[in-house]
PDB file of C-alpha atoms and ligand atoms in Angstrom:
ATOM      1  CA  UNK S   8      83.534  88.776 -71.978  1.00  0.00           C
ATOM      2  CA  UNK S   9      81.824  87.418 -68.868  1.00  0.00           C
ATOM      3  CA  UNK S  10      80.362  83.944 -69.267  1.00  0.00           C
ATOM      4  CA  UNK S  11      76.617  83.732 -68.653  1.00  0.00           C
ATOM      5  CA  UNK S  12      76.008  80.452 -66.811  1.00  0.00           C
ATOM      6  CA  UNK S  13      73.706  78.099 -68.634  1.00  0.00           C
ATOM      7  CA  UNK S  14      71.152  78.103 -65.818  1.00  0.00           C
ATOM      8  CA  UNK S  15      70.948  81.892 -65.828  1.00  0.00           C
ATOM      9  CA  UNK S  16      69.411  82.361 -69.258  1.00  0.00           C
ATOM     10  CA  UNK S  17      65.914  82.722 -70.641  1.00  0.00           C
ATOM     11  CA  UNK S  18      64.022  80.815 -73.281  1.00  0.00           C
ATOM     12  CA  UNK S  19      62.456  77.367 -73.486  1.00  0.00           C
ATOM     13  CA  UNK S  20      63.763  73.841 -73.122  1.00  0.00           C
ATOM     14  CA  UNK S  21      61.924  70.749 -74.349  1.00  0.00           C
ATOM     15  CA  UNK S  22      61.946  68.471 -71.295  1.00  0.00           C
ATOM     16  CA  UNK S  23      60.316  65.016 -71.289  1.00  0.00           C
ATOM     17  CA  UNK S  24      57.745  66.027 -73.850  1.00  0.00           C
ATOM     18  CA  UNK S  25      56.886  69.469 -72.491  1.00  0.00           C
ATOM     19  CA  UNK S  26      58.227  72.885 -73.484  1.00  0.00           C
ATOM     20  CA  UNK S  27      59.263  74.394 -70.148  1.00  0.00           C
ATOM     21  CA  UNK S  28      60.671  77.826 -69.278  1.00  0.00           C
ATOM     22  CA  UNK S  29      64.492  77.625 -69.379  1.00  0.00           C
ATOM     23  CA  UNK S  30      64.971  78.306 -65.659  1.00  0.00           C
ATOM     24  CA  UNK S  31      62.535  75.534 -64.665  1.00  0.00           C
ATOM     25  CA  UNK S  32      64.346  72.749 -66.552  1.00  0.00           C
ATOM     26  CA  UNK S  33      65.829  71.181 -63.405  1.00  0.00           C
ATOM     27  CA  UNK S  34      66.690  67.679 -62.181  1.00  0.00           C
ATOM     28  CA  UNK S  35      67.499  66.245 -58.763  1.00  0.00           C
ATOM     29  CA  UNK S  36      71.124  65.919 -57.576  1.00  0.00           C
ATOM     30  CA  UNK S  37      70.613  62.171 -57.074  1.00  0.00           C
ATOM     31  CA  UNK S  38      70.230  61.503 -60.772  1.00  0.00           C
ATOM     32  CA  UNK S  39      71.972  58.425 -62.133  1.00  0.00           C
ATOM     33  CA  UNK S  40      73.239  60.274 -65.191  1.00  0.00           C
ATOM     34  CA  UNK S  41      75.058  62.808 -63.038  1.00  0.00           C
ATOM     35  CA  UNK S  42      76.812  60.217 -60.848  1.00  0.00           C
ATOM     36  CA  UNK S  43      77.551  57.488 -63.380  1.00  0.00           C
ATOM     37  CA  UNK S  44      77.624  59.410 -66.697  1.00  0.00           C
ATOM     38  CA  UNK S  45      74.741  57.282 -67.985  1.00  0.00           C
ATOM     39  CA  UNK S  46      73.814  59.839 -70.594  1.00  0.00           C
ATOM     40  CA  UNK S  47      74.102  60.265 -74.347  1.00  0.00           C
ATOM     41  CA  UNK S  48      73.789  63.470 -76.270  1.00  0.00           C
ATOM     42  CA  UNK S  49      73.861  65.129 -79.657  1.00  0.00           C
ATOM     43  CA  UNK S  50      75.196  68.368 -81.025  1.00  0.00           C
ATOM     44  CA  UNK S  51      73.342  69.761 -84.022  1.00  0.00           C
ATOM     45  CA  UNK S  52      73.252  73.057 -85.865  1.00  0.00           C
ATOM     46  CA  UNK S  53      70.397  74.929 -87.486  1.00  0.00           C
ATOM     47  CA  UNK S  54      71.265  77.154 -90.446  1.00  0.00           C
ATOM     48  CA  UNK S  55      68.724  79.554 -91.928  1.00  0.00           C
ATOM     49  CA  UNK S  56      65.989  77.797 -89.938  1.00  0.00           C
ATOM     50  CA  UNK S  57      66.790  74.184 -90.956  1.00  0.00           C
ATOM     51  CA  UNK S  58      68.580  71.684 -88.741  1.00  0.00           C
ATOM     52  CA  UNK S  59      71.422  70.241 -90.791  1.00  0.00           C
ATOM     53  CA  UNK S  60      71.251  66.418 -91.070  1.00  0.00           C
ATOM     54  CA  UNK S  61      68.608  66.267 -88.349  1.00  0.00           C
ATOM     55  CA  UNK S  62      67.555  62.673 -88.949  1.00  0.00           C
ATOM     56  CA  UNK S  63      71.151  61.423 -88.891  1.00  0.00           C
ATOM     57  CA  UNK S  64      71.677  63.112 -85.511  1.00  0.00           C
ATOM     58  CA  UNK S  65      68.420  61.709 -84.136  1.00  0.00           C
ATOM     59  CA  UNK S  66      69.325  58.210 -85.314  1.00  0.00           C
ATOM     60  CA  UNK S  67      72.753  58.490 -83.711  1.00  0.00           C
ATOM     61  CA  UNK S  68      71.157  59.651 -80.442  1.00  0.00           C
ATOM     62  CA  UNK S  69      68.872  56.615 -80.392  1.00  0.00           C
ATOM     63  CA  UNK S  70      71.794  54.322 -81.289  1.00  0.00           C
ATOM     64  CA  UNK S  71      74.019  55.906 -78.607  1.00  0.00           C
ATOM     65  CA  UNK S  72      71.347  55.098 -76.012  1.00  0.00           C
ATOM     66  CA  UNK S  73      71.034  51.506 -77.236  1.00  0.00           C
ATOM     67  CA  UNK S  74      74.808  51.074 -76.933  1.00  0.00           C
ATOM     68  CA  UNK S  75      74.509  52.171 -73.277  1.00  0.00           C
ATOM     69  CA  UNK S  76      71.668  49.668 -72.863  1.00  0.00           C
ATOM     70  CA  UNK S  77      68.620  51.918 -72.932  1.00  0.00           C
ATOM     71  CA  UNK S  78      65.813  52.905 -75.287  1.00  0.00           C
ATOM     72  CA  UNK S  79      64.898  56.564 -75.510  1.00  0.00           C
ATOM     73  CA  UNK S  80      61.107  56.601 -75.047  1.00  0.00           C
ATOM     74  CA  UNK S  81      60.376  58.708 -78.152  1.00  0.00           C
ATOM     75  CA  UNK S  82      60.311  57.843 -81.840  1.00  0.00           C
ATOM     76  CA  UNK S  83      62.773  59.386 -84.286  1.00  0.00           C
ATOM     77  CA  UNK S  84      59.889  61.392 -85.773  1.00  0.00           C
ATOM     78  CA  UNK S  85      58.950  62.742 -82.336  1.00  0.00           C
ATOM     79  CA  UNK S  86      62.569  63.676 -81.546  1.00  0.00           C
ATOM     80  CA  UNK S  87      62.983  65.418 -84.914  1.00  0.00           C
ATOM     81  CA  UNK S  88      59.755  67.352 -84.323  1.00  0.00           C
ATOM     82  CA  UNK S  89      60.857  68.339 -80.807  1.00  0.00           C
ATOM     83  CA  UNK S  90      64.217  69.635 -82.097  1.00  0.00           C
ATOM     84  CA  UNK S  91      62.444  71.778 -84.685  1.00  0.00           C
ATOM     85  CA  UNK S  92      59.915  72.965 -82.113  1.00  0.00           C
ATOM     86  CA  UNK S  93      62.520  74.059 -79.566  1.00  0.00           C
ATOM     87  CA  UNK S  94      64.442  76.118 -82.146  1.00  0.00           C
ATOM     88  CA  UNK S  95      61.184  77.889 -83.077  1.00  0.00           C
ATOM     89  CA  UNK S  96      60.155  78.375 -79.422  1.00  0.00           C
ATOM     90  CA  UNK S  97      63.441  80.189 -78.814  1.00  0.00           C
ATOM     91  CA  UNK S  98      62.974  82.334 -81.908  1.00  0.00           C
ATOM     92  CA  UNK S  99      66.272  81.153 -83.439  1.00  0.00           C
ATOM     93  CA  UNK S 100      67.188  80.376 -87.037  1.00  0.00           C
ATOM     94  CA  UNK S 101      70.937  79.827 -86.645  1.00  0.00           C
ATOM     95  CA  UNK S 102      71.629  77.868 -83.512  1.00  0.00           C
ATOM     96  CA  UNK S 103      73.274  74.932 -81.808  1.00  0.00           C
ATOM     97  CA  UNK S 104      70.882  72.205 -80.608  1.00  0.00           C
ATOM     98  CA  UNK S 105      71.703  69.899 -77.706  1.00  0.00           C
ATOM     99  CA  UNK S 106      69.503  66.834 -77.103  1.00  0.00           C
ATOM    100  CA  UNK S 107      70.487  64.776 -74.031  1.00  0.00           C
ATOM    101  CA  UNK S 108      69.041  61.483 -72.781  1.00  0.00           C
ATOM    102  CA  UNK S 109      69.928  60.180 -69.328  1.00  0.00           C
ATOM    103  CA  UNK S 110      69.034  57.739 -66.592  1.00  0.00           C
ATOM    104  CA  UNK S 111      66.897  59.159 -63.772  1.00  0.00           C
ATOM    105  CA  UNK S 112      66.669  58.852 -59.969  1.00  0.00           C
ATOM    106  CA  UNK S 113      65.014  55.464 -59.438  1.00  0.00           C
ATOM    107  CA  UNK S 114      68.317  53.715 -58.673  1.00  0.00           C
ATOM    108  CA  UNK S 115      71.644  55.168 -57.647  1.00  0.00           C
ATOM    109  CA  UNK S 116      74.022  52.263 -58.043  1.00  0.00           C
ATOM    110  CA  UNK S 117      76.105  50.691 -60.741  1.00  0.00           C
ATOM    111  CA  UNK S 118      73.070  48.660 -61.681  1.00  0.00           C
ATOM    112  CA  UNK S 119      70.498  50.969 -63.178  1.00  0.00           C
ATOM    113  CA  UNK S 120      67.972  48.659 -64.835  1.00  0.00           C
ATOM    114  CA  UNK S 121      64.964  50.327 -63.184  1.00  0.00           C
ATOM    115  CA  UNK S 122      65.851  53.913 -64.025  1.00  0.00           C
ATOM    116  CA  UNK S 123      63.523  55.956 -66.181  1.00  0.00           C
ATOM    117  CA  UNK S 124      65.045  57.448 -69.331  1.00  0.00           C
ATOM    118  CA  UNK S 125      64.656  61.194 -69.717  1.00  0.00           C
ATOM    119  CA  UNK S 126      65.155  63.393 -72.750  1.00  0.00           C
ATOM    120  CA  UNK S 127      65.689  67.109 -72.971  1.00  0.00           C
ATOM    121  CA  UNK S 128      66.467  69.324 -75.944  1.00  0.00           C
ATOM    122  CA  UNK S 129      67.965  72.783 -75.514  1.00  0.00           C
ATOM    123  CA  UNK S 130      69.165  75.293 -78.080  1.00  0.00           C
ATOM    124  CA  UNK S 131      71.191  78.463 -78.075  1.00  0.00           C
ATOM    125  CA  UNK S 132      73.055  80.729 -80.444  1.00  0.00           C
ATOM    126  CA  UNK S 133      76.612  79.418 -80.738  1.00  0.00           C
ATOM    127  CA  UNK S 134      78.904  80.791 -83.428  1.00  0.00           C
ATOM    128  CA  UNK S 135      81.788  78.645 -84.668  1.00  0.00           C
ATOM    129  CA  UNK S 136      83.643  76.873 -81.878  1.00  0.00           C
ATOM    130  CA  UNK S 137      86.881  78.639 -82.746  1.00  0.00           C
ATOM    131  CA  UNK S 138      85.352  82.089 -83.274  1.00  0.00           C
ATOM    132  CA  UNK S 139      85.995  84.592 -86.011  1.00  0.00           C
ATOM    133  CA  UNK S 140      89.701  83.817 -86.284  1.00  0.00           C
ATOM    134  CA  UNK S 141      88.907  80.416 -87.711  1.00  0.00           C
ATOM    135  CA  UNK S 142      90.485  81.062 -91.133  1.00  0.00           C
ATOM    136  CA  UNK S 143      93.852  81.720 -89.520  1.00  0.00           C
ATOM    137  CA  UNK S 144      93.792  78.142 -88.335  1.00  0.00           C
ATOM    138  CA  UNK S 145      93.880  76.676 -84.859  1.00  0.00           C
ATOM    139  CA  UNK S 146      96.709  75.114 -82.884  1.00  0.00           C
ATOM    140  CA  UNK S 147      96.561  71.559 -81.523  1.00  0.00           C
ATOM    141  CA  UNK S 148      98.652  69.964 -78.822  1.00  0.00           C
ATOM    142  CA  UNK S 149      99.257  66.216 -79.137  1.00  0.00           C
ATOM    143  CA  UNK S 150      97.365  64.886 -76.128  1.00  0.00           C
ATOM    144  CA  UNK S 151      98.890  62.506 -73.630  1.00  0.00           C
ATOM    145  CA  UNK S 152      95.372  61.040 -73.115  1.00  0.00           C
ATOM    146  CA  UNK S 153      94.452  58.370 -75.635  1.00  0.00           C
ATOM    147  CA  UNK S 154      91.217  57.235 -77.266  1.00  0.00           C
ATOM    148  CA  UNK S 155      90.466  53.833 -75.707  1.00  0.00           C
ATOM    149  CA  UNK S 156      90.089  50.403 -77.263  1.00  0.00           C
ATOM    150  CA  UNK S 157      86.446  49.779 -78.301  1.00  0.00           C
ATOM    151  CA  UNK S 158      86.309  46.909 -75.800  1.00  0.00           C
ATOM    152  CA  UNK S 159      87.305  49.333 -73.033  1.00  0.00           C
ATOM    153  CA  UNK S 160      84.654  51.979 -73.659  1.00  0.00           C
ATOM    154  CA  UNK S 161      81.495  52.331 -75.784  1.00  0.00           C
ATOM    155  CA  UNK S 162      83.388  54.329 -78.411  1.00  0.00           C
ATOM    156  CA  UNK S 163      80.636  54.274 -81.070  1.00  0.00           C
ATOM    157  CA  UNK S 164      78.228  56.021 -78.695  1.00  0.00           C
ATOM    158  CA  UNK S 165      78.185  59.771 -78.187  1.00  0.00           C
ATOM    159  CA  UNK S 166      78.245  58.948 -74.498  1.00  0.00           C
ATOM    160  CA  UNK S 167      78.707  61.675 -71.901  1.00  0.00           C
ATOM    161  CA  UNK S 168      81.331  59.634 -70.045  1.00  0.00           C
ATOM    162  CA  UNK S 169      83.719  59.600 -73.004  1.00  0.00           C
ATOM    163  CA  UNK S 170      84.004  63.378 -72.821  1.00  0.00           C
ATOM    164  CA  UNK S 171      85.919  63.035 -69.562  1.00  0.00           C
ATOM    165  CA  UNK S 172      88.954  62.140 -71.715  1.00  0.00           C
ATOM    166  CA  UNK S 173      88.272  65.048 -74.075  1.00  0.00           C
ATOM    167  CA  UNK S 174      88.035  67.592 -71.278  1.00  0.00           C
ATOM    168  CA  UNK S 175      91.280  66.328 -69.720  1.00  0.00           C
ATOM    169  CA  UNK S 176      93.055  66.522 -73.083  1.00  0.00           C
ATOM    170  CA  UNK S 177      91.653  69.939 -73.915  1.00  0.00           C
ATOM    171  CA  UNK S 178      92.542  71.407 -70.523  1.00  0.00           C
ATOM    172  CA  UNK S 179      96.066  70.038 -70.864  1.00  0.00           C
ATOM    173  CA  UNK S 180      96.324  71.688 -74.304  1.00  0.00           C
ATOM    174  CA  UNK S 181      94.889  75.009 -73.163  1.00  0.00           C
ATOM    175  CA  UNK S 182      97.297  75.105 -70.208  1.00  0.00           C
ATOM    176  CA  UNK S 183     100.150  74.940 -72.744  1.00  0.00           C
ATOM    177  CA  UNK S 184      98.636  77.732 -74.869  1.00  0.00           C
ATOM    178  CA  UNK S 185      97.107  75.585 -77.634  1.00  0.00           C
ATOM    179  CA  UNK S 186      93.508  75.941 -78.822  1.00  0.00           C
ATOM    180  CA  UNK S 187      92.717  72.243 -78.598  1.00  0.00           C
ATOM    181  CA  UNK S 188      94.216  68.758 -78.615  1.00  0.00           C
ATOM    182  CA  UNK S 189      94.754  66.100 -81.234  1.00  0.00           C
ATOM    183  CA  UNK S 190      94.212  62.675 -79.759  1.00  0.00           C
ATOM    184  CA  UNK S 191      95.964  59.449 -80.637  1.00  0.00           C
ATOM    185  CA  UNK S 192      94.311  56.114 -79.937  1.00  0.00           C
ATOM    186  CA  UNK S 193      95.469  53.309 -77.674  1.00  0.00           C
ATOM    187  CA  UNK S 194      97.612  51.921 -80.526  1.00  0.00           C
ATOM    188  CA  UNK S 195      99.359  55.269 -80.998  1.00  0.00           C
ATOM    189  CA  UNK S 196      97.555  56.001 -84.275  1.00  0.00           C
ATOM    190  CA  UNK S 197      96.159  59.432 -85.057  1.00  0.00           C
ATOM    191  CA  UNK S 198      92.491  59.446 -83.974  1.00  0.00           C
ATOM    192  CA  UNK S 199      90.620  62.768 -83.805  1.00  0.00           C
ATOM    193  CA  UNK S 200      90.236  66.077 -81.989  1.00  0.00           C
ATOM    194  CA  UNK S 201      88.472  66.351 -78.628  1.00  0.00           C
ATOM    195  CA  UNK S 202      85.169  67.159 -80.349  1.00  0.00           C
ATOM    196  CA  UNK S 203      85.866  66.911 -84.078  1.00  0.00           C
ATOM    197  CA  UNK S 204      87.329  64.572 -86.692  1.00  0.00           C
ATOM    198  CA  UNK S 205      90.604  65.348 -88.447  1.00  0.00           C
ATOM    199  CA  UNK S 206      91.639  65.370 -92.125  1.00  0.00           C
ATOM    200  CA  UNK S 207      95.080  65.695 -93.733  1.00  0.00           C
ATOM    201  CA  UNK S 208      96.098  66.644 -97.270  1.00  0.00           C
ATOM    202  CA  UNK S 209      98.970  64.499 -98.572  1.00  0.00           C
ATOM    203  CA  UNK S 210     100.124  65.121-102.170  1.00  0.00           C
ATOM    204  CA  UNK S 211      96.752  66.618-103.068  1.00  0.00           C
ATOM    205  CA  UNK S 212      94.799  63.658-101.642  1.00  0.00           C
ATOM    206  CA  UNK S 213      92.561  63.856 -98.596  1.00  0.00           C
ATOM    207  CA  UNK S 214      93.341  61.337 -95.868  1.00  0.00           C
ATOM    208  CA  UNK S 215      91.523  60.681 -92.601  1.00  0.00           C
ATOM    209  CA  UNK S 216      91.838  57.993 -89.906  1.00  0.00           C
ATOM    210  CA  UNK S 217      89.486  54.985 -89.858  1.00  0.00           C
ATOM    211  CA  UNK S 218      86.840  55.636 -87.164  1.00  0.00           C
ATOM    212  CA  UNK S 219      87.113  52.292 -85.371  1.00  0.00           C
ATOM    213  CA  UNK S 220      87.467  53.683 -81.825  1.00  0.00           C
ATOM    214  CA  UNK S 221      85.945  57.163 -82.111  1.00  0.00           C
ATOM    215  CA  UNK S 222      82.888  58.796 -83.671  1.00  0.00           C
ATOM    216  CA  UNK S 223      82.400  58.505 -87.413  1.00  0.00           C
ATOM    217  CA  UNK S 224      81.141  62.095 -87.407  1.00  0.00           C
ATOM    218  CA  UNK S 225      78.210  63.221 -89.494  1.00  0.00           C
ATOM    219  CA  UNK S 226      80.256  66.211 -90.683  1.00  0.00           C
ATOM    220  CA  UNK S 227      83.133  63.844 -91.513  1.00  0.00           C
ATOM    221  CA  UNK S 228      80.910  61.898 -93.873  1.00  0.00           C
ATOM    222  CA  UNK S 229      79.472  65.083 -95.402  1.00  0.00           C
ATOM    223  CA  UNK S 230      82.949  66.516 -95.991  1.00  0.00           C
ATOM    224  CA  UNK S 231      84.093  63.263 -97.612  1.00  0.00           C
ATOM    225  CA  UNK S 232      81.155  63.450-100.022  1.00  0.00           C
ATOM    226  CA  UNK S 233      81.921  67.110-100.808  1.00  0.00           C
ATOM    227  CA  UNK S 234      85.578  66.222-101.418  1.00  0.00           C
ATOM    228  CA  UNK S 235      84.653  63.388-103.770  1.00  0.00           C
ATOM    229  CA  UNK S 236      82.360  65.736-105.720  1.00  0.00           C
ATOM    230  CA  UNK S 237      85.383  68.033-106.068  1.00  0.00           C
ATOM    231  CA  UNK S 238      87.200  65.030-107.597  1.00  0.00           C
ATOM    232  CA  UNK S 239      89.613  64.723-104.697  1.00  0.00           C
ATOM    233  CA  UNK S 240      90.783  61.262-103.832  1.00  0.00           C
ATOM    234  CA  UNK S 241      89.585  60.511-100.277  1.00  0.00           C
ATOM    235  CA  UNK S 242      91.451  57.836 -98.327  1.00  0.00           C
ATOM    236  CA  UNK S 243      90.466  56.365 -94.952  1.00  0.00           C
ATOM    237  CA  UNK S 244      93.506  54.664 -93.496  1.00  0.00           C
ATOM    238  CA  UNK S 245      95.759  54.216 -90.499  1.00  0.00           C
ATOM    239  CA  UNK S 246      97.735  57.450 -90.023  1.00  0.00           C
ATOM    240  CA  UNK S 247     100.769  57.421 -87.725  1.00  0.00           C
ATOM    241  CA  UNK S 248     101.842  60.593 -85.874  1.00  0.00           C
ATOM    242  CA  UNK S 249     105.201  60.921 -87.682  1.00  0.00           C
ATOM    243  CA  UNK S 250     103.353  61.231 -91.001  1.00  0.00           C
ATOM    244  CA  UNK S 251     101.803  64.501 -89.849  1.00  0.00           C
ATOM    245  CA  UNK S 252     105.098  66.264 -90.671  1.00  0.00           C
ATOM    246  CA  UNK S 253     104.435  65.622 -94.381  1.00  0.00           C
ATOM    247  CA  UNK S 254     100.869  66.972 -94.603  1.00  0.00           C
ATOM    248  CA  UNK S 255     100.394  70.137 -96.654  1.00  0.00           C
ATOM    249  CA  UNK S 256      97.066  71.047 -95.008  1.00  0.00           C
ATOM    250  CA  UNK S 257      95.127  69.881 -91.974  1.00  0.00           C
ATOM    251  CA  UNK S 258      91.580  70.622 -90.897  1.00  0.00           C
ATOM    252  CA  UNK S 259      89.069  69.594 -88.259  1.00  0.00           C
ATOM    253  CA  UNK S 260      85.420  68.868 -88.997  1.00  0.00           C
ATOM    254  CA  UNK S 261      82.435  68.539 -86.687  1.00  0.00           C
ATOM    255  CA  UNK S 262      79.082  70.061 -85.941  1.00  0.00           C
ATOM    256  CA  UNK S 263      80.522  72.618 -83.531  1.00  0.00           C
ATOM    257  CA  UNK S 264      83.871  73.030 -85.339  1.00  0.00           C
ATOM    258  CA  UNK S 265      82.274  72.989 -88.840  1.00  0.00           C
ATOM    259  CA  UNK S 266      85.349  72.998 -91.136  1.00  0.00           C
ATOM    260  CA  UNK S 267      88.234  74.551 -89.214  1.00  0.00           C
ATOM    261  CA  UNK S 268      91.749  74.885 -90.631  1.00  0.00           C
ATOM    262  CA  UNK S 269      94.633  73.785 -88.393  1.00  0.00           C
ATOM    263  CA  UNK S 270      97.899  75.725 -88.415  1.00  0.00           C
ATOM    264  CA  UNK S 271      99.852  73.688 -85.895  1.00  0.00           C
ATOM    265  CA  UNK S 272      99.914  70.196 -84.398  1.00  0.00           C
ATOM    266  CA  UNK S 273     102.610  69.852 -81.758  1.00  0.00           C
ATOM    267  CA  UNK S 274     105.909  70.629 -83.553  1.00  0.00           C
ATOM    268  CA  UNK S 275     104.346  70.695 -87.060  1.00  0.00           C
ATOM    269  CA  UNK S 276     103.247  73.950 -88.719  1.00  0.00           C
ATOM    270  CA  UNK S 277     100.803  74.281 -91.615  1.00  0.00           C
ATOM    271  CA  UNK S 278      99.412  77.032 -93.802  1.00  0.00           C
ATOM    272  CA  UNK S 279      95.661  76.674 -94.407  1.00  0.00           C
ATOM    273  CA  UNK S 280      95.451  76.298 -98.177  1.00  0.00           C
ATOM    274  CA  UNK S 281      93.315  75.864-101.261  1.00  0.00           C
ATOM    275  CA  UNK S 282      91.910  72.409-100.456  1.00  0.00           C
ATOM    276  CA  UNK S 283      90.655  73.459 -97.024  1.00  0.00           C
ATOM    277  CA  UNK S 284      89.293  76.738 -98.408  1.00  0.00           C
ATOM    278  CA  UNK S 285      87.359  74.948-101.184  1.00  0.00           C
ATOM    279  CA  UNK S 286      85.821  72.405 -98.825  1.00  0.00           C
ATOM    280  CA  UNK S 287      84.997  75.061 -96.247  1.00  0.00           C
ATOM    281  CA  UNK S 288      83.248  77.238 -98.841  1.00  0.00           C
ATOM    282  CA  UNK S 289      81.273  74.282-100.193  1.00  0.00           C
ATOM    283  CA  UNK S 290      80.304  73.186 -96.687  1.00  0.00           C
ATOM    284  CA  UNK S 291      79.048  76.672 -95.854  1.00  0.00           C
ATOM    285  CA  UNK S 292      76.896  76.688 -98.990  1.00  0.00           C
ATOM    286  CA  UNK S 293      75.594  73.167 -98.399  1.00  0.00           C
ATOM    287  CA  UNK S 294      74.428  73.744 -94.814  1.00  0.00           C
ATOM    288  CA  UNK S 295      72.087  76.527 -95.967  1.00  0.00           C
ATOM    289  CA  UNK S 296      70.316  74.423 -98.595  1.00  0.00           C
ATOM    290  CA  UNK S 297      66.931  72.814 -98.035  1.00  0.00           C
ATOM    291  CA  UNK S 298      67.147  69.446 -96.199  1.00  0.00           C
ATOM    292  CA  UNK S 299      65.926  67.470 -99.244  1.00  0.00           C
ATOM    293  CA  UNK S 300      68.681  68.959-101.393  1.00  0.00           C
ATOM    294  CA  UNK S 301      71.273  68.281 -98.684  1.00  0.00           C
ATOM    295  CA  UNK S 302      70.258  64.613 -98.712  1.00  0.00           C
ATOM    296  CA  UNK S 303      70.596  64.433-102.499  1.00  0.00           C
ATOM    297  CA  UNK S 304      74.003  66.115-102.474  1.00  0.00           C
ATOM    298  CA  UNK S 305      75.429  63.978 -99.672  1.00  0.00           C
ATOM    299  CA  UNK S 306      73.971  60.627-100.736  1.00  0.00           C
ATOM    300  CA  UNK S 307      77.296  59.396-102.145  1.00  0.00           C
TER     301      UNK S 307
HETATM  302  N1  LIG V 552      84.409  63.371 -82.420  1.00  0.00           N
HETATM  303  C1  LIG V 552      83.945  63.810 -81.241  1.00  0.00           C
HETATM  304  C2  LIG V 552      84.609  63.344 -79.984  1.00  0.00           C
HETATM  305  C3  LIG V 552      82.854  64.688 -81.194  1.00  0.00           C
HETATM  306  O1  LIG V 552      82.397  65.142 -80.021  1.00  0.00           O
HETATM  307  C4  LIG V 552      82.269  65.113 -82.392  1.00  0.00           C
HETATM  308  C5  LIG V 552      81.104  66.053 -82.352  1.00  0.00           C
HETATM  309  N2  LIG V 552      79.899  65.346 -82.197  1.00  0.00           N
HETATM  310  C6  LIG V 552      82.791  64.640 -83.603  1.00  0.00           C
HETATM  311  C7  LIG V 552      83.868  63.767 -83.580  1.00  0.00           C
HETATM  312  C8  LIG V 552      82.202  65.056 -84.911  1.00  0.00           C
HETATM  313  O2  LIG V 552      80.905  64.551 -85.046  1.00  0.00           O
HETATM  314  P1  LIG V 552      79.773  65.303 -85.865  1.00  0.00           P
HETATM  315  O3  LIG V 552      80.363  65.707 -87.143  1.00  0.00           O
HETATM  316  O4  LIG V 552      78.724  64.283 -86.022  1.00  0.00           O
HETATM  317  O5  LIG V 552      79.351  66.481 -85.061  1.00  0.00           O
END
C-alpha cells in the first residue's frame, strides 16, 4: 500500500488556536523546534467519540514542556477542548490525536529564551500500530541503543529529541526483520519498547520495569490497575535481560500499541497466553466506556 504523505491529506488541524485547513498548517524551515528538537508531543486515541484519558495526556504535555523549560500558552481546559474539537472537525470517532508544542523562529541558536511557543493538534485514523496480526504477537530485537541516564536527557518528558534513539533502535530492528526493538537502559536493565512500555508474566505474576529513565506511560498505569482488579500481583522492579528467558508471556502497552502480545525478544520465544488475552480484552472494553467511568475504574 502506497504511503500518503502527511502533508498531502485533507481535513483540519488546530494550529495556535485556529482550526485551519490541513494543507495550510505550515511552519517556516528556520523553526527552532526543527533544528534543535525543542518540541514535546502527545499521542492519544479516541474510541467511540471519546478521547481516552484526555486530561492525563494534556497534563503530561504541559509537564513535558515545563521540563524543556517552556510553558505552553494554553490552559489544560483549552487544550482538552481543542483536542475534542479537532476530532469532531475531521468527522472522526476512532482516531489517533497528536498534539505538538514547539519553539518558533525568533531565535535560531542553542539559547532559545525569546522563542514563542506554538501548539498544534492533528488527528487521523490510525488502527493498531501492529495491524491486524496483533494477536499473533510481535517480534522484538534487543536494541544496541540504550535509554539514557535521567541526568543525560530529560527522560520524564515526551520530548521530540528522545525519539532519535527510538528511531535508530527501530530501524536497526527492522533491518534485521524484527517488528520493533526492546530497549535496555544505560545500566543494562530492561527498559521499554521504542514507543511502548513492556510487561512480563513470571509465575503468574505481572512484572514491569521501574520507569525511572523512561516514560511512565498512561496505558502502563491503566493496565496495572486492570491487572490488580483481576487479582493479579503486579510488581514494579529492576528486570535484567537474562530473566526474560523465564517469562511465560510478554506484552507491550502504549497509546499506539494498545495491548500488544510479544512472541519473540532476541533469542527468547513466547506464546501469547491467557494473562495477555484477559488484559487485552478488558482494555478494549474499558477504552469504550464513558470518561467518567474510566476514571472510576482506573482510580486505583
Ligand atoms: N514509552 C515511549 C517511548 C512512548 O513513546 C510511549 C507512547 N507515548 C510510551 C512509552 C507509552 O506511553 P502511553 O501509554 O502514555 O502512550
